[in-house]
Each structure stands twice: as C-alpha cells, then as structure tokens.
Amino acid sequence: MNRNITISFGLHTILVIITAMSLPFLSKKPIDLPPIISVELIQISDKTSIPFAPKAKKIIEKVKEKEKKLVSEQAPPKKVKKLKPDSVPLPDEKIEKVKKIKDEKQNPKKVETEVKQVSEFEKKELFDTNSIAALIDKSKVESAETNKKLDKITQDQDKNMDFSGLSLSEEDALKAQIFGCWSIPLGLPYNEDLLVRIKLQLKPDGSIIKTEILDHARMNKPGQGFYKVLAQSALRAIKLCQPLRVPSKGYEKWKELQLNFDARQMLEG
Amino acid sequence: MNLSKILKNGFLILIASLVLTACATQKKVSTGKMQGDVYTGTDSVEYLASGVPDRVFFATNETVLTTASRETLRKQAAWLRKNSNINVVLEGHADERGTREYNLALGERRANSAKDYLMTYGISSDRISVLSYGKERPVDSGSNPLAWSKNRRSVTVKAN
Amino acid sequence: MIFRHLIILLILLPIKAFALVEVDITRGNLNPLPIAVSPLSIDEKSKISFEKILKKENIGEEISTIVENNLKQTGLFNSLDKDAFLQKPDIANLKPRFEDWNLIKAQVLITGKVSFVDEKLRVEFRLWDVLAGREMMALAFTTVPSNWRRVGHIITDKVYETLTGEKGYFDTRIIYVAEEGPKTNRIKKLAIMDQDGFNNKFLTLGNELVLTPRFSPTNQMITYLSYFRNLPRVYLLDIETGLQEVVGDFPGMTFAPRFSPDGKKIIMSFAENGNSDIYTMDLENRIVERITNHPSIDTSPSFSPDGKKITFNSDRSKYQQIYVMDSNGKNVKRISFGNGLYGTPVWSPRGDLIAFTKLHKGKFYIGVMRADGTGERLLTENFYQEAPSWSPNGRVLIFYRETKTNSKGEGFSAKLWSIDLTGYNEKMVETKTDASDPSWSSLLSN
C-alpha cells in the first residue's frame, strides 16, 4: 500500500509541475475588452407613422418617370436583402415592404388616369384589370412559399415610397392579440409544411365579414389531414379574437388582411 | 511568470489532487471483492463439495472466463469426473443494467462459456445442460456495481 | 410591343395599390384545446334497463366520462368542468346554444344520446365547433350493452381523428407482465387491460416465469416467453379460449417473439451453444426459416409495417447496436451510430420511425430514429427504462421503468410509463401491481 502511495505521489507531483507551468491563471495578461460602440436609441414610431402629404408630390413625379422607361416586369432590384426563402422577414425588411404597399394605396387615383390615357392612345383591347389582378394575386398565392418573400421584394423594389397598410406598432398589436388566441394543436408533425394563409375581410370595428383559406385544395388532400387541423385552429383563433385589434383610422388600407399562420417555430422546439 | 506564484499555485493543486486520489485508493483497497469489473469475493458463493465453488463471474457485457473462473471450473470438472452419475445445469445470469432480451442471450452465452470449458476437461455434453435466466434472478437486489458484479454469473446446479 | 409592356406595367401599379397587408403569425399558445364533453342524454326507460343489466346508475354519464378521461390524458385537450355547463344533455344534443358554451370558453363540444333498443345499446353523438357555430361530425352505432366502455373509446377515436387529423388509439388494449415479490424472486403473470387501465385480467397464474408478451395484429392471439417446466420457450396463447401451445420444436431456448404484420408468422430468437439467431415460423404450415446466421447475438426483431424489412438488435460489432435487413435476412445494415448501447428496436406502425432503448454512461434513454438511422431523438432519460411499444397510430410510446434500490435492496418497483412522440406528456400508466414489458394492441374496431 505504501508503495502505491509513493508512486501516486511522485506521478502527481510531476503532473502538478507540468500544470503549474501552463495554467492560464498564472500568467496575468490583461483582459481584452471589445471597443465600446456608441449606440443611439431611436423611437421607431417616428419612422413608421410618417405623414404622407409633403412627400406625395415628389413620389408621384417619380412614378411618372418610371412609367416612361422601358422596363421589364422584374426590374433589377435596388435594395436586395439576402433572404433565406423560408425565413420570417425581419422587422426592418417589413417596414420596406409595408411602406411600399402603403405607397401604392395612397395614389390609386393618379395612376388610374395614367392607365386610361395610355389605353386610349393604344386603341387596343381593354385589359380587364380585375381578371389580371386575380391572376396576379393567384400567382402570388400559388407560387411556393419558398419564393413568396423573394417575389415580394422584387415586385415592390422599384417603389420606394413611404406608404404602409399598418404601422409596425399596429402590426405588433394585432400579432400580440392573435398570439394569445391561437391554440396550436400539439399533435402536429413538426417536420411538415405548417403554413396556413387566411384572407380576411373586416368591418371598421375589427369584426370579420368573411374569411377565406388560401391553399383550400390542401384541406382535403389525403395524407395532409394535419393541414385541415391546423387551418381549423387558425380559424378558431380568428373567431376567438373578434373584434381584431385594428387601427382606428385608415380603414381602406387594412380592410382586407391576410394572416399567415406558421406553426413551425413553435413546434420545432 | 513569477516563480513564487507558480510554487504557490502548484502547491494548491497538489493538495487538491492528493485528496482526490487518496479517496479513490481507499475504496479499492478496503473491499478487495472486485478485480476490474469481475467479482472476486466469496459472498453468495455456494459449494458443490468441499473446496468446489459452484459459480464463476463475468465482467460487464463480457462472456469470457477469467483466470479465477477457469480455476473454479477445473475444480468442478474434477469433481464431476469423480461423481460420474451426477448431471448439472449451468444457469447463466446477467446484471440489471441492460435490456431484458439481450440479457437472456448474454446469460446463455455465459453458461455456454462455462460448459465449453468443462467439456475440454472431459465432461460429456450429455451431462451438462444450459439454462439462461437473463436478469430475472439476481442474487443481490442492490443497485450498485458490487451487487451487479455478483449477479453476472454462471452457476453450476446439480440436476439429479 | 413597347406599349404592351407599358400597359402591363401600368396595370401592375394600380393592382399593387390594392395588394393585401400580410401579417405573419408565428407564435401561439401550446395550451390544450378547451373541450366540453356533455353527458350523453338518456331517456328514463333506457336508464332503468341499463341499470338492471350493467349495474350502472347513469350510463350516459359513464360513457361521457370515458371520453373525457381519454381526451384529457392525451395532454392535447382540456375538458371543462361539468358543473359549469348551462345546457342540459338532451337539449344540447338537439341544438346547442353556442353562446352558452362560448361563455365557459369551450371551443369544441361533444353531445350525444344513449338508448336501449332491441336489447342493444344504441349511441349517437355529435361534435360541434362552438366558435364557428356548426356541427363537425355526427355518428351513430349499436352494440351489446356489455361493450359500453368500448363505446366511449370509439367515440374518442372519432373525435380525436377529426380534431388532430390522426387516427385514434383509444379502443385498444395493453398486454403486460404483472409482477410482485422480492427482486430476487419475482412472481410474474401475464395481464391484459384496456388502455385506460380498466378491465384488468390475469392470463397466467404466476407459477412459472413469463416475459415479453406481444399482441397479434388480429388481436386474439398473444405470443410470449414462458419458463414452463424450466424450459424457456416461446408460446402462443389464445385470449378467447385460454389455450396455450409451444411455438415450434426447438432444442434450446427461444425468446423475444413477435408477430409479422399479417399475423401469419412468429419471428423470434433461438439460442444454441452460446449463439442467438433470428428465426421465423409460419403458423399455418409450421415451416421454420432461419433469418440470421452469425456468431453474434441477434435478438429483439421487429418487422416494418409493410413486412418487407426487419430491424433487430445485434452485437456483431462488439456491442449492442440496431440493424435493418430485408425480411429474407439479406442486406444487413447497421443504423445506430451514436455513443452508447442500443437495444429493443421497434418499428412504428406508420413506418417512419424506429423506437429504441439506449444505454449511455449509466443512464437509460427511450428514443426514436428514422429507418435509415438519421434523426436520432432521445425522448426521456431515467435510471432504468426500456422496451418501448408503439400505439397503433404511431404517436405514443409505452415502456417500463424500474427504480433504484438502496444498499439493503429495498425500494424496488417497476411501472409502465408513456410518452408522446413529441416528448410531451410523459406520465405513468396506473396498474394495481408492479408492471413491465408492455405491448400495445392494434385498434379493436377494425
């Protein structure tokens, strides 16, 4: 037994010496702190609820110029954000997108007159704007979700106007409300496509006139039973949350709303 | 690097490691009932005859015979040669730290290891049958390495 | 040509002007769905008849309680307190006042009616979407009164399927080994019970050791290992008749038996001279076929639901690992590669996953992996647990746990546990005695 202890002691001493030579706490190097970057905190509501009138004229001028140019439908993007196709868009990207949508809504009258002028000049058959709208909307709908966000950016990129249907804070309020109402079915398979898009028509007080599930065909597809369950849970969430937390003004901008229920984040857990 | 600092810290480490090693050494020395993973004690061992232990022990997941096991089996073989009318059943067992079905197979393999060895010492296979109990019949119901080592065994039982 | 482009562009502009505001909802709550299960309404005459036959005062309430408990224990539903219900069962079944049910925050409602017709039990039930104010499902069926518990389970299966998109697993039974006595000499009996713990019956007396029972897919036969006369062999037991018979005529221990998905074969291990290999026996013509031929231990075989492949446990690479092969024994491939020992592979009835037991650094885990070995996920960890068995819809795993004993060997217990595939809802399955080796039947109503 003694022999063992002696050997153990000797070997340990050797180890200790080696460790002592190389232990970091023995060498007193100064700690390297990263340089302090000064950050300025801005209130974003200033940026998102900008009054439109002063800028409107400038913007309308810009639109006219662009119309005269020969551009393809997919003009080279001015601000291309590197998006992973199926990621949730970041808040600042949303501001861009939402702002651009607001732009267009602000000036429907102006642009319409342009259209009329050109078509008279043209003497071609009148395009049925509604059917084209339907086609374009459908193509937006039918394109795979992976491309959805990308398309949005390229379509809107040539407009950098300052309009939006909902401000960031208004959108957050609505989201927070629905988060509370949506009981995500726990039994869903977590590695499937878990996105349900529902189009809503709203009354000014936030109550619902009509709901429509996009991708309706998936509801009864065999093997996609969970999609129906997910869609039903989304519908229940909407019904439960009536009246929706909508802004008090600007009804025209948000009277039609599309809610994209994506359960992946919650279930990936 | 400051030499005194090195010595000071080195001393602290030394004390700490000695304390730890001392504890470890203590355990091994006091029980003396396990070598590596194999039970070497006499607790739970019965005797077929004076000086003939009835069982051999195994390491975790192993079915090979240790030197001690072989010695025991040689004694058993000698006794079986002397008592040629006695038949035996070799009962193979496993500890509880494994899945039930695999343990049944492991017990069978352990008993067969012992049987094969007895056969090399001239005992006819007609006199030896094998029965595995897997983990179903532990001899020690404790949940610790010592108890488990006692349960990893092949026991020679008189059949008549 | 130019003008064409211009016009398209111009048309795009006003259309974009009306583009929808899109809001992404990426979070919700994971609360169980609030559901109200109204007692089934029953007329006085039927009530009296059932009381006489079944000795139950209000069969309508009893059946709805079964549904309620089934749904609650899935962890997916929150059944609301009956005392808060405003509408009486008979009225609620005809035309529920959704405002009343909405008031107590129910999102889904189950109502129904039970009656005694032609000596039989007739039940009709309806599932209502309270928020949408409409009926989601309405079904009726008839059966013998003694099947009243199964009525509750069948209703649950239908409701569950409508609300989750998955087939239910409530009209099923579980076979297991009931055990008692000291750890060194356990008395073990085969036992069978409804998945909710009721109707527990013992199938053997406990005179000999019985282990690892499995249901036949046709549900009337069981296969298991018995030490009858100290000879461990695989047996078949007919639940209806109680008749038992040895499977095959093997000169050594057979163990780890399972049925093939069509119920026509038994697959098991046969141990000889220290080597265990996998064999099948056809139950009709009794032909025995050898599937593996390797000096390693090959055991715990499990067929894929289409019968084309077999997953099994082998130590051919020195330690216990999981392998997959064709049902004729060819193309053996190892699929477990993580750190630790792997055992008890069971193929999910959905065919997508294989559940297993893993032992690593002194801890036992229940986990799942895909049939190619990727996507290994460990669901739960314990001092000792093993042998998962799938519910027929491939969503829930039942397994068993044993506790650690103290130095005196006291404190041993074995209990059945279940866990959802997502890792949620880990809970103990109540049994009067200690229990181990559970196996889940397929749906009884098929």
Short mmCIF file of C-alpha atoms in Angstrom, two decimals, chain C residues 33 53 77 91-92 97 130 138 151 184 196 231 242 264 322 332 334 352 358 392:
data_model
loop_
_atom_site.label_atom_id
_atom_site.label_comp_id
_atom_site.label_asym_id
_atom_site.label_seq_id
_atom_site.Cartn_x
_atom_site.Cartn_y
_atom_site.Cartn_z
CA LEU C 33 -57.81 22.72 -26.61
CA ILE C 53 -78.13 -5.07 -16.87
CA PHE C 77 -57.31 18.62 -24.61
CA ILE C 91 -81.36 19.83 -25.30
CA ALA C 92 -77.67 20.30 -26.01
CA ARG C 97 -76.84 27.30 -27.66
CA VAL C 130 -68.54 26.21 -30.85
CA ALA C 138 -72.42 13.15 -36.24
CA VAL C 151 -68.43 2.82 -26.94
CA THR C 184 -34.51 -11.86 -6.24
CA ASP C 196 -57.27 3.33 -19.80
CA LEU C 231 -37.60 -24.73 -20.29
CA GLY C 242 -57.06 -19.65 -22.97
CA LYS C 264 -49.20 -15.33 -40.08
CA ILE C 322 -29.51 -1.64 -34.17
CA VAL C 332 -27.94 -6.28 -43.21
CA ARG C 334 -26.25 -1.06 -39.17
CA ASP C 352 -41.48 6.28 -40.50
CA LYS C 358 -30.25 3.39 -25.36
CA PRO C 392 -51.41 1.85 -33.24
#
